Amino acid sequence: MTNKTESSDHFKHFCGVAGIISDYEVNIPEMLFYPLFALQHRGQESCGISYKRHGRVTTYKHLGMVSSVLSHYLKEQHPSFLGIGHVRYSTHGGNKLENAQPVFASTNKGEIALAHNGNISNSEAIRTRLMDEGSIVQSTSDTELMLHLIARSRKKDIVDALVETFNQCEGAYSLVIMHEDTLIAVRDPHGFRPLVYGKKDGMTAFTSETCALDVLDIPFVRELEPGEMMLRNRSGSTTVQFAKSTRKSQCMFELIYFSRPDSFHFGVSVHQARKKLGELIAEAEDIDCDIVCPVPDSGNIAAIGYSVAAGKPFDLGLTRNHYTGRTFIQPIPEQREFNVRMKLHPIAAAIKGKKVMLIDDSLVRGTTSQTIVKMLRDAGAKEIHLRLSSPEIKSPCYFGIDIPTREELISNRLTPSQIASHIGADSVRFLGIDSLKRCVSNPGDFCYSCFTGSYPFDIKDPAKRRKN
Amino acid sequence: MTNKTESSDHFKHFCGVAGIISDYEVNIPEMLFYPLFALQHRGQESCGISYKRHGRVTTYKHLGMVSSVLSHYLKEQHPSFLGIGHVRYSTHGGNKLENAQPVFASTNKGEIALAHNGNISNSEAIRTRLMDEGSIVQSTSDTELMLHLIARSRKKDIVDALVETFNQCEGAYSLVIMHEDTLIAVRDPHGFRPLVYGKKDGMTAFTSETCALDVLDIPFVRELEPGEMMLRNRSGSTTVQFAKSTRKSQCMFELIYFSRPDSFHFGVSVHQARKKLGELIAEAEDIDCDIVCPVPDSGNIAAIGYSVAAGKPFDLGLTRNHYTGRTFIQPIPEQREFNVRMKLHPIAAAIKGKKVMLIDDSLVRGTTSQTIVKMLRDAGAKEIHLRLSSPEIKSPCYFGIDIPTREELISNRLTPSQIASHIGADSVRFLGIDSLKRCVSNPGDFCYSCFTGSYPFDIKDPAKRRKN
Amino acid sequence: MTNKTESSDHFKHFCGVAGIISDYEVNIPEMLFYPLFALQHRGQESCGISYKRHGRVTTYKHLGMVSSVLSHYLKEQHPSFLGIGHVRYSTHGGNKLENAQPVFASTNKGEIALAHNGNISNSEAIRTRLMDEGSIVQSTSDTELMLHLIARSRKKDIVDALVETFNQCEGAYSLVIMHEDTLIAVRDPHGFRPLVYGKKDGMTAFTSETCALDVLDIPFVRELEPGEMMLRNRSGSTTVQFAKSTRKSQCMFELIYFSRPDSFHFGVSVHQARKKLGELIAEAEDIDCDIVCPVPDSGNIAAIGYSVAAGKPFDLGLTRNHYTGRTFIQPIPEQREFNVRMKLHPIAAAIKGKKVMLIDDSLVRGTTSQTIVKMLRDAGAKEIHLRLSSPEIKSPCYFGIDIPTREELISNRLTPSQIASHIGADSVRFLGIDSLKRCVSNPGDFCYSCFTGSYPFDIKDPAKRRKN
Amino acid sequence: MTNKTESSDHFKHFCGVAGIISDYEVNIPEMLFYPLFALQHRGQESCGISYKRHGRVTTYKHLGMVSSVLSHYLKEQHPSFLGIGHVRYSTHGGNKLENAQPVFASTNKGEIALAHNGNISNSEAIRTRLMDEGSIVQSTSDTELMLHLIARSRKKDIVDALVETFNQCEGAYSLVIMHEDTLIAVRDPHGFRPLVYGKKDGMTAFTSETCALDVLDIPFVRELEPGEMMLRNRSGSTTVQFAKSTRKSQCMFELIYFSRPDSFHFGVSVHQARKKLGELIAEAEDIDCDIVCPVPDSGNIAAIGYSVAAGKPFDLGLTRNHYTGRTFIQPIPEQREFNVRMKLHPIAAAIKGKKVMLIDDSLVRGTTSQTIVKMLRDAGAKEIHLRLSSPEIKSPCYFGIDIPTREELISNRLTPSQIASHIGADSVRFLGIDSLKRCVSNPGDFCYSCFTGSYPFDIKDPAKRRKN
């Protein structure tokens, strides 16, 4: 139940990364296939790997899903010690292969391949400066800019050069880097995005989420600390705290929607956090219902939490068709309602004549919800109350989420009761920020800026294009 | 939540059909795309359509899913009055395009295209007789045999020829037939497989399930009666009861597993029937548990029913990765455990230290369950009790289900308690047949032969190969 | 220099066949790849093979060229004793996979796969009779009809049944048949199409042309006689003369255009015959020229013959681009001139200010020639005299050539001098039939009906559709 | 007759370029398709285009041939004023998409797309310097390096920056550049590779050869001068002589083998030059023969020249199969003989018992010739005398030809008479350099370094890897 509805009214995730180093030769491309497959929910547009064999780096990346792009590696042998991989999110643009990752370059620091999850919020300034200084920029990705900074650093030591680079980059970056024979993992000082590592039998793996370690059967050790850079080669591993401790700003949406429910990071189980969100909605509830239904699959776990806390029966009032394939992956905007109808179907027998408490994770444009409410109404629901397991989204994210413009965000235009009448629901309520904070034990370590508009630091170029 | 686990330990569905006729020209191929897409769960190997334009029949069929094989029809215009379509189930064999449907042939009764869901149990005898009489048989499908019988009938009238044909065919057949300008739908006298129809604005559609009418927004009229043949052309429609009423033998597995939960047939909502199955398991329960978890997605609804009836919390102890694509669709047998692990993941946070009531629909070979139980155990479940919403499967099906041999069926080798110890569960229990019968109001109208070995009629060639 | 210009104004070839049987196991699919690849000029639309392994027949056929459709067989091992293959010509229709060959069927005579080069001129009557008798016909190919006749024969012995079948078929058929463990090759009583065989090391191969034996390095033994059926299994080979000797009617166009120049059949080298045709044109020439230029590649060899006989220098006044790929394979009619221009280019340096004797094999619609003459004129040719190495084509072929309608044939509408002014040439001349007959030593053994309209036997259904 | 034998024993061409600018909107991608298709013989590995629309540059490039990669542009409309394109040669490496062209980058001089034919002989030094200065290098192509140099130039004006760039680049470069709204064409000071331009109706096109202008029906104006840079935008065109006149070093192999015979450059018709080469071989001949046969298609025109000059009949003793497709495009070395045999076939009827004068353009490794001579011998040739229309190749090329190592070059290991006995010919002779020079009127303007080892300037890094 981890699929994300491509055509739905959700945030877009940005990316997922994985890196593996082994003391003995293994089939690195195959070893990368599994965690990337497990991270597919973090990006479906393109995927790729870089690995080292006989001293040469091979990079293979392509538009498409892991199971098709990289499947040939399940049959081929590429004995190797070291490699990194990446999945990239889905946009509606054209041929974006030039933005696929890992990005590989030869530099004066040696050969470097880099895979990035996140977003550099001052990248426009960096890009302009680099171009002023005579660099050529071949993509629109932040990742290429980082390689430029590493290459341009006067520091001869790679660690020094990396630290100098990161000191220039503001924003979110969970990175895996292949530099010569060393695997390097980096998490930005605010820790916006998750990055975990595990070890087993002379093998170390870094992945965006623990679910990607699980599929390798590599035991989780711990999350990288914000501002931590870990280096691992065949001589061993070292860790560098390259930035002073700042306030953590872990992305709350990783818990609300992005991460897979079986993952554990930011000190919490994603599944438990989502269930808690459902309980917190129920706690504030004052409207009675006959059944609690999720919008599948994004509302599933919160709906379970709500059901238990409210003592109301959980049921599936909507079923989801997963056989969507490529046809519906790149819809034109007018097709949104069509796409929703091809994916979600009301189960009249479950909802007819019922007061339905409908649980979803968030409301972005409100388009999908409108279609869903109409379907449920047509199928005979007596009342439809929509509850969101997140607060109203009002501000852009500069740290790795592809958010619509302020104008497109429905919560900037309408109050909850106006939204209810706009989408045809009997009521619409969002989780309050105070309630949201109660779903974790360390609420001060999280970023709430898409709800509050208050960012962890001053964003210098708020008009910048969204990218990477 | 309607996806079927290709690689899992489930029965294979056989097929789905759809036929549309309109009084005015519409884009028939596009009109067929939607119901076939909605019926994809009934068959993923191949799909195809036949439609009539300017007096000529065009047939297009290919290996693959509806969303890729037929997607070009969403962009092209083929104004037409009449067409039929088919989805075919997934086997592990090679190039099986020759068995794809619809099957089209020129005959002395005119041009006929036929799409078939079901299985003719005396097809070997028919095939042998036809070959003895000088027919050539180009596929292994029953569908081609039916065309031979129609062509060989001495009856000049197509209706008479069809009746003569069906009188020779024993077994299951829900058919849509395009004969010249007439759309014909047929359901066998036992009514093994569903076949429904709907009408709207001068348009009539026949589909395997109501979910395929819903996606066309065509209101459901009724199910075809067993032994009913309905003909519809531009002059109107007629219905023929071609066989005397026999005892209905509707497939219980359509309710337990095959059909989509939002469908309604055999006089019952599939969703409600599944929920009732869960309640009936709970009713017979004497073991306590902390949580009720489904094997997603096949156990979802029964688990909800169990949870409500038992007053125990429903939770998702397993999450499912839907991004499987083609890689895993044709697994080699040894890969079964691998495939399960790539698709299903335990959520430790939900199950650790818990007594888990695990709900699935059926147990065929038991291979998947073994892997699942191990995963849950490794994730910390304290106890694991597996409950199946169907009785023990002990006999082959001759009516459209691709069932393993008797020897492969775990229930022919082991008792429930032996199964429990074989798969590592603390207990395993099946729904009793008497309980099963209580999930519908008309239990006498159903077929239970895969549980009982007692067939609705004498199977003449029990050793026949399983096929189409 | 054997490529045929798909988009050009030429007859379409119909097919090529190959069959191989071996006393010891070899990789039959790979062994079939080579001769089919060598016969690609006889058909580019689809190709396929049937082979026997472990007692089971596998048939694989697909739209496309041999080098792409069958290339995987170069890497896979399928040890086998027996198989047949087919290449089919290119039409401009849509998905014609149902007409691809070999055609395989189960019959009361056993399992039979058949590959056919030729055309049955009374197939409509056979088809109607078969349908009247209750057969279903699933394609528009003559090949399927032959299988019906074999199956319907009351003769129990396969040889008797085949003889009975062929006695009902008028027209052209060079066949390879796989029946159980026997490979059978058949050439019709008139011998319209070539069919040769070779032997080596316990292996026997039948192919449409000797060039397909050469690529296997299997020495040519002889051509099958008209009316001969040869059977070869592991016990040995037998030959049956199933039809009384009639007048041979070997297709003259096989020598003029269809066959590959390195092939040898009908008692003559194709290359030598074409060169002789050029000499015969020159013999009748009374116009002086500066250079002799072929239309590449169809006029190459005749131009050499002309050059030598006339004592005039041969030169390449046109060059040909072979990188055409799929884009231009299925042109819309308006694109004909465009396609010619993308393929053929004048070499101004060779022709500027020259009197050019331009040699091609035949004139069908005259469209290509018009474009070519214009290109040469624009490039500075002083005079352009077009000579064809065949007589005027005025009548349809019922024996395996896809010829335009009478109205489309330019020689039915215009005299040579009218053609000259229509296409812009200074003169146009065809080889006379009497001259044509002089290119072989046995002119009485050939068919000239497309030139004369006088057929070897009475065509019963002259209005029949062209097919297979 | 312009196809190059991929698998054959020939030099590899490096690339072809095209650029078009128009005063009014045209479908630039379609306008680029035709010249690139006409230049396909210069590179078959990948192709691509960059064009400008609504102020945005779109770059589309892919592995594959023009007719498949760019064919969709024949159906789509992309109204535009300006674009460039590139075809790249075939290597046997893996995924080389990162080296496909045009290369596009954002720089401080604006957005630049660049397509390059040639090779920078001091690129290793440039690459090292750039990396030392902090540049990242993402491909192995010289083209990317040029973009770096342009970006790093302190000159603000693009023309000045380009001149500064070219002053640092030694070697061969015929370039088309899209800079903002200007199309720029550049030919290096030695003029190694051709680059021509044509004009018509407010449209200017630059292409590698005149055959690419012809297909656009744009009249040829002139060749760019060595050291000339021509700029064309909507205000008009200017030309800059950026380098002092040095000795021209036009590649003799463009005439001998690379260019299409209908092209005209270096002041000569390619067809006429090749014919002259044949005459020059004949002039030095002292061995009698019965027929003159080319190795198709590379020896065709020289063989015609020889035939005329020697008064010996030209004939086709070998035929060529052009239906090779992808299968044989990337052969493993052991398959060389196999590939030759699948492509070239002896015509026994033409050569049996004959003394054959066999004409080809050059001898690199000698592998293909060995197979050909054996085939002719087996087919009955009495004597086989191989004549090459070029001198012995003994030295690497640093100016755009992918030449084997010195050790692989057969002429570095064997004398002509040793070669004859090695490949099984009765005699082998090369054209003398003095004779070669007589095929043009301005022999001093050509480069002969692959024959002589004497380069137009000092090569600083002779050990450099071959690339681009």
PDB file of C-alpha atoms in Angstrom, chain C residues 305-446:
ATOM      1  CA  GLY C 305      25.687  -6.170 -70.159  1.00  0.00           C
ATOM      2  CA  TYR C 306      24.564  -3.248 -72.276  1.00  0.00           C
ATOM      3  CA  SER C 307      27.826  -1.414 -71.712  1.00  0.00           C
ATOM      4  CA  VAL C 308      29.936  -4.339 -72.856  1.00  0.00           C
ATOM      5  CA  ALA C 309      27.750  -5.156 -75.843  1.00  0.00           C
ATOM      6  CA  ALA C 310      27.418  -1.543 -76.945  1.00  0.00           C
ATOM      7  CA  GLY C 311      31.033  -0.677 -76.263  1.00  0.00           C
ATOM      8  CA  LYS C 312      29.908   2.326 -74.239  1.00  0.00           C
ATOM      9  CA  PRO C 313      31.331   3.223 -70.819  1.00  0.00           C
ATOM     10  CA  PHE C 314      29.426   2.089 -67.750  1.00  0.00           C
ATOM     11  CA  ASP C 315      29.147   4.706 -65.009  1.00  0.00           C
ATOM     12  CA  LEU C 316      27.172   5.366 -61.850  1.00  0.00           C
ATOM     13  CA  GLY C 317      25.072   8.406 -62.595  1.00  0.00           C
ATOM     14  CA  LEU C 318      22.910   7.765 -59.561  1.00  0.00           C
ATOM     15  CA  THR C 319      24.004   6.832 -56.053  1.00  0.00           C
ATOM     16  CA  ARG C 320      21.768   5.142 -53.566  1.00  0.00           C
ATOM     17  CA  ASN C 321      21.330   5.754 -49.844  1.00  0.00           C
ATOM     18  CA  HIS C 322      20.740   2.476 -48.039  1.00  0.00           C
ATOM     19  CA  TYR C 323      20.186   3.906 -44.568  1.00  0.00           C
ATOM     20  CA  THR C 324      16.493   4.101 -44.956  1.00  0.00           C
ATOM     21  CA  GLY C 325      15.248   2.164 -41.981  1.00  0.00           C
ATOM     22  CA  ARG C 326      11.605   1.974 -41.125  1.00  0.00           C
ATOM     23  CA  THR C 327      10.612   5.540 -41.785  1.00  0.00           C
ATOM     24  CA  PHE C 328      10.298   5.104 -45.452  1.00  0.00           C
ATOM     25  CA  ILE C 329       9.113   1.548 -45.530  1.00  0.00           C
ATOM     26  CA  GLN C 330       5.444   2.333 -45.329  1.00  0.00           C
ATOM     27  CA  PRO C 331       5.074   5.480 -47.300  1.00  0.00           C
ATOM     28  CA  ILE C 332       1.830   7.146 -48.120  1.00  0.00           C
ATOM     29  CA  PRO C 333       1.381   7.389 -51.882  1.00  0.00           C
ATOM     30  CA  GLU C 334       2.059  11.127 -52.007  1.00  0.00           C
ATOM     31  CA  GLN C 335       5.454  10.448 -50.564  1.00  0.00           C
ATOM     32  CA  ARG C 336       6.618   8.426 -53.507  1.00  0.00           C
ATOM     33  CA  GLU C 337       8.608  11.213 -55.077  1.00  0.00           C
ATOM     34  CA  PHE C 338       9.949  12.176 -51.677  1.00  0.00           C
ATOM     35  CA  ASN C 339      11.043   8.599 -51.061  1.00  0.00           C
ATOM     36  CA  VAL C 340      12.783   8.371 -54.399  1.00  0.00           C
ATOM     37  CA  ARG C 341      14.630  11.577 -53.627  1.00  0.00           C
ATOM     38  CA  MET C 342      15.749  10.303 -50.234  1.00  0.00           C
ATOM     39  CA  LYS C 343      17.112   7.140 -51.790  1.00  0.00           C
ATOM     40  CA  LEU C 344      18.540   8.032 -55.177  1.00  0.00           C
ATOM     41  CA  HIS C 345      20.825  10.942 -55.887  1.00  0.00           C
ATOM     42  CA  PRO C 346      22.231  12.040 -59.215  1.00  0.00           C
ATOM     43  CA  ILE C 347      25.980  12.383 -59.510  1.00  0.00           C
ATOM     44  CA  ALA C 348      26.223  15.545 -61.540  1.00  0.00           C
ATOM     45  CA  ALA C 349      29.916  15.037 -62.215  1.00  0.00           C
ATOM     46  CA  ALA C 350      29.169  11.794 -64.027  1.00  0.00           C
ATOM     47  CA  ILE C 351      26.273  12.903 -66.188  1.00  0.00           C
ATOM     48  CA  LYS C 352      26.570  16.608 -66.834  1.00  0.00           C
ATOM     49  CA  GLY C 353      26.398  17.285 -70.543  1.00  0.00           C
ATOM     50  CA  LYS C 354      26.222  13.572 -71.312  1.00  0.00           C
ATOM     51  CA  LYS C 355      23.852  11.492 -73.387  1.00  0.00           C
ATOM     52  CA  VAL C 356      22.777   8.954 -70.798  1.00  0.00           C
ATOM     53  CA  MET C 357      21.519   5.456 -71.569  1.00  0.00           C
ATOM     54  CA  LEU C 358      19.554   4.691 -68.384  1.00  0.00           C
ATOM     55  CA  ILE C 359      18.881   1.011 -67.690  1.00  0.00           C
ATOM     56  CA  ASP C 360      16.195  -0.355 -65.395  1.00  0.00           C
ATOM     57  CA  ASP C 361      14.480  -3.718 -65.193  1.00  0.00           C
ATOM     58  CA  SER C 362      10.839  -2.816 -65.742  1.00  0.00           C
ATOM     59  CA  LEU C 363       8.223  -0.108 -65.787  1.00  0.00           C
ATOM     60  CA  VAL C 364       5.104  -0.630 -63.696  1.00  0.00           C
ATOM     61  CA  ARG C 365       3.371   2.651 -62.935  1.00  0.00           C
ATOM     62  CA  GLY C 366       6.154   4.861 -64.209  1.00  0.00           C
ATOM     63  CA  THR C 367       6.152   7.078 -61.137  1.00  0.00           C
ATOM     64  CA  THR C 368       9.695   6.410 -60.005  1.00  0.00           C
ATOM     65  CA  SER C 369      11.093   6.804 -63.491  1.00  0.00           C
ATOM     66  CA  GLN C 370       9.515  10.205 -63.815  1.00  0.00           C
ATOM     67  CA  THR C 371      11.293  11.396 -60.688  1.00  0.00           C
ATOM     68  CA  ILE C 372      14.602   9.876 -61.719  1.00  0.00           C
ATOM     69  CA  VAL C 373      14.541  11.379 -65.174  1.00  0.00           C
ATOM     70  CA  LYS C 374      13.788  14.782 -63.694  1.00  0.00           C
ATOM     71  CA  MET C 375      16.688  14.465 -61.252  1.00  0.00           C
ATOM     72  CA  LEU C 376      19.098  13.524 -64.017  1.00  0.00           C
ATOM     73  CA  ARG C 377      17.847  16.313 -66.220  1.00  0.00           C
ATOM     74  CA  ASP C 378      18.263  18.841 -63.378  1.00  0.00           C
ATOM     75  CA  ALA C 379      21.782  17.533 -62.833  1.00  0.00           C
ATOM     76  CA  GLY C 380      22.671  18.387 -66.404  1.00  0.00           C
ATOM     77  CA  ALA C 381      22.170  15.264 -68.503  1.00  0.00           C
ATOM     78  CA  LYS C 382      21.954  16.217 -72.133  1.00  0.00           C
ATOM     79  CA  GLU C 383      19.834  13.293 -73.260  1.00  0.00           C
ATOM     80  CA  ILE C 384      18.178  10.541 -71.277  1.00  0.00           C
ATOM     81  CA  HIS C 385      17.177   7.317 -72.957  1.00  0.00           C
ATOM     82  CA  LEU C 386      15.430   4.818 -70.729  1.00  0.00           C
ATOM     83  CA  ARG C 387      15.761   1.131 -71.572  1.00  0.00           C
ATOM     84  CA  LEU C 388      13.923  -1.609 -69.737  1.00  0.00           C
ATOM     85  CA  SER C 389      15.207  -5.155 -69.563  1.00  0.00           C
ATOM     86  CA  SER C 390      11.664  -6.514 -69.802  1.00  0.00           C
ATOM     87  CA  PRO C 391       8.728  -6.117 -72.189  1.00  0.00           C
ATOM     88  CA  GLU C 392       5.712  -3.947 -71.463  1.00  0.00           C
ATOM     89  CA  ILE C 393       3.696  -5.282 -68.513  1.00  0.00           C
ATOM     90  CA  LYS C 394       0.038  -5.339 -69.351  1.00  0.00           C
ATOM     91  CA  SER C 395      -1.686  -8.109 -67.382  1.00  0.00           C
ATOM     92  CA  PRO C 396      -2.051  -9.209 -63.788  1.00  0.00           C
ATOM     93  CA  CYS C 397      -0.152 -12.139 -62.354  1.00  0.00           C
ATOM     94  CA  TYR C 398      -2.100 -14.862 -60.563  1.00  0.00           C
ATOM     95  CA  PHE C 399       0.982 -16.765 -59.549  1.00  0.00           C
ATOM     96  CA  GLY C 400       2.515 -14.836 -56.737  1.00  0.00           C
ATOM     97  CA  ILE C 401       3.297 -11.301 -57.828  1.00  0.00           C
ATOM     98  CA  ASP C 402       1.436  -8.393 -56.341  1.00  0.00           C
ATOM     99  CA  ILE C 403       0.747  -6.441 -59.490  1.00  0.00           C
ATOM    100  CA  PRO C 404      -1.241  -3.212 -59.724  1.00  0.00           C
ATOM    101  CA  THR C 405      -4.549  -3.148 -61.557  1.00  0.00           C
ATOM    102  CA  ARG C 406      -4.541  -3.036 -65.352  1.00  0.00           C
ATOM    103  CA  GLU C 407      -5.458   0.637 -65.177  1.00  0.00           C
ATOM    104  CA  GLU C 408      -2.440   1.447 -63.076  1.00  0.00           C
ATOM    105  CA  LEU C 409      -0.026  -0.273 -65.440  1.00  0.00           C
ATOM    106  CA  ILE C 410       1.430   2.508 -67.523  1.00  0.00           C
ATOM    107  CA  SER C 411       1.860   0.275 -70.567  1.00  0.00           C
ATOM    108  CA  ASN C 412      -1.885  -0.218 -70.725  1.00  0.00           C
ATOM    109  CA  ARG C 413      -2.370   3.506 -71.028  1.00  0.00           C
ATOM    110  CA  LEU C 414       0.557   4.770 -73.004  1.00  0.00           C
ATOM    111  CA  THR C 415       2.805   3.740 -75.875  1.00  0.00           C
ATOM    112  CA  PRO C 416       6.555   3.827 -75.320  1.00  0.00           C
ATOM    113  CA  SER C 417       6.843   7.174 -77.009  1.00  0.00           C
ATOM    114  CA  GLN C 418       3.960   8.543 -74.960  1.00  0.00           C
ATOM    115  CA  ILE C 419       5.675   7.214 -71.854  1.00  0.00           C
ATOM    116  CA  ALA C 420       8.864   8.976 -72.899  1.00  0.00           C
ATOM    117  CA  SER C 421       7.106  12.287 -73.107  1.00  0.00           C
ATOM    118  CA  HIS C 422       5.148  11.546 -69.893  1.00  0.00           C
ATOM    119  CA  ILE C 423       8.250  10.887 -67.838  1.00  0.00           C
ATOM    120  CA  GLY C 424      10.371  13.438 -69.657  1.00  0.00           C
ATOM    121  CA  ALA C 425      12.830  11.049 -71.276  1.00  0.00           C
ATOM    122  CA  ASP C 426      14.176  11.459 -74.771  1.00  0.00           C
ATOM    123  CA  SER C 427      13.208   7.897 -75.556  1.00  0.00           C
ATOM    124  CA  VAL C 428      11.855   4.831 -73.790  1.00  0.00           C
ATOM    125  CA  ARG C 429      12.182   1.321 -75.103  1.00  0.00           C
ATOM    126  CA  PHE C 430      11.222  -2.087 -73.773  1.00  0.00           C
ATOM    127  CA  LEU C 431      12.909  -5.342 -74.518  1.00  0.00           C
ATOM    128  CA  GLY C 432      10.871  -7.284 -77.055  1.00  0.00           C
ATOM    129  CA  ILE C 433       9.381 -10.608 -76.007  1.00  0.00           C
ATOM    130  CA  ASP C 434      11.320 -12.385 -78.719  1.00  0.00           C
ATOM    131  CA  SER C 435      14.526 -10.898 -77.390  1.00  0.00           C
ATOM    132  CA  LEU C 436      13.530 -11.764 -73.846  1.00  0.00           C
ATOM    133  CA  LYS C 437      13.163 -15.394 -74.835  1.00  0.00           C
ATOM    134  CA  ARG C 438      16.729 -15.389 -76.044  1.00  0.00           C
ATOM    135  CA  CYS C 439      18.139 -14.807 -72.570  1.00  0.00           C
ATOM    136  CA  VAL C 440      17.489 -18.458 -71.721  1.00  0.00           C
ATOM    137  CA  SER C 441      18.163 -21.610 -73.658  1.00  0.00           C
ATOM    138  CA  ASN C 442      14.747 -23.113 -72.911  1.00  0.00           C
ATOM    139  CA  PRO C 443      12.257 -20.280 -73.498  1.00  0.00           C
ATOM    140  CA  GLY C 444       9.344 -22.676 -73.727  1.00  0.00           C
ATOM    141  CA  ASP C 445       9.691 -23.446 -70.025  1.00  0.00           C
ATOM    142  CA  PHE C 446       8.799 -19.939 -68.890  1.00  0.00           C
TER     143      PHE C 446
END
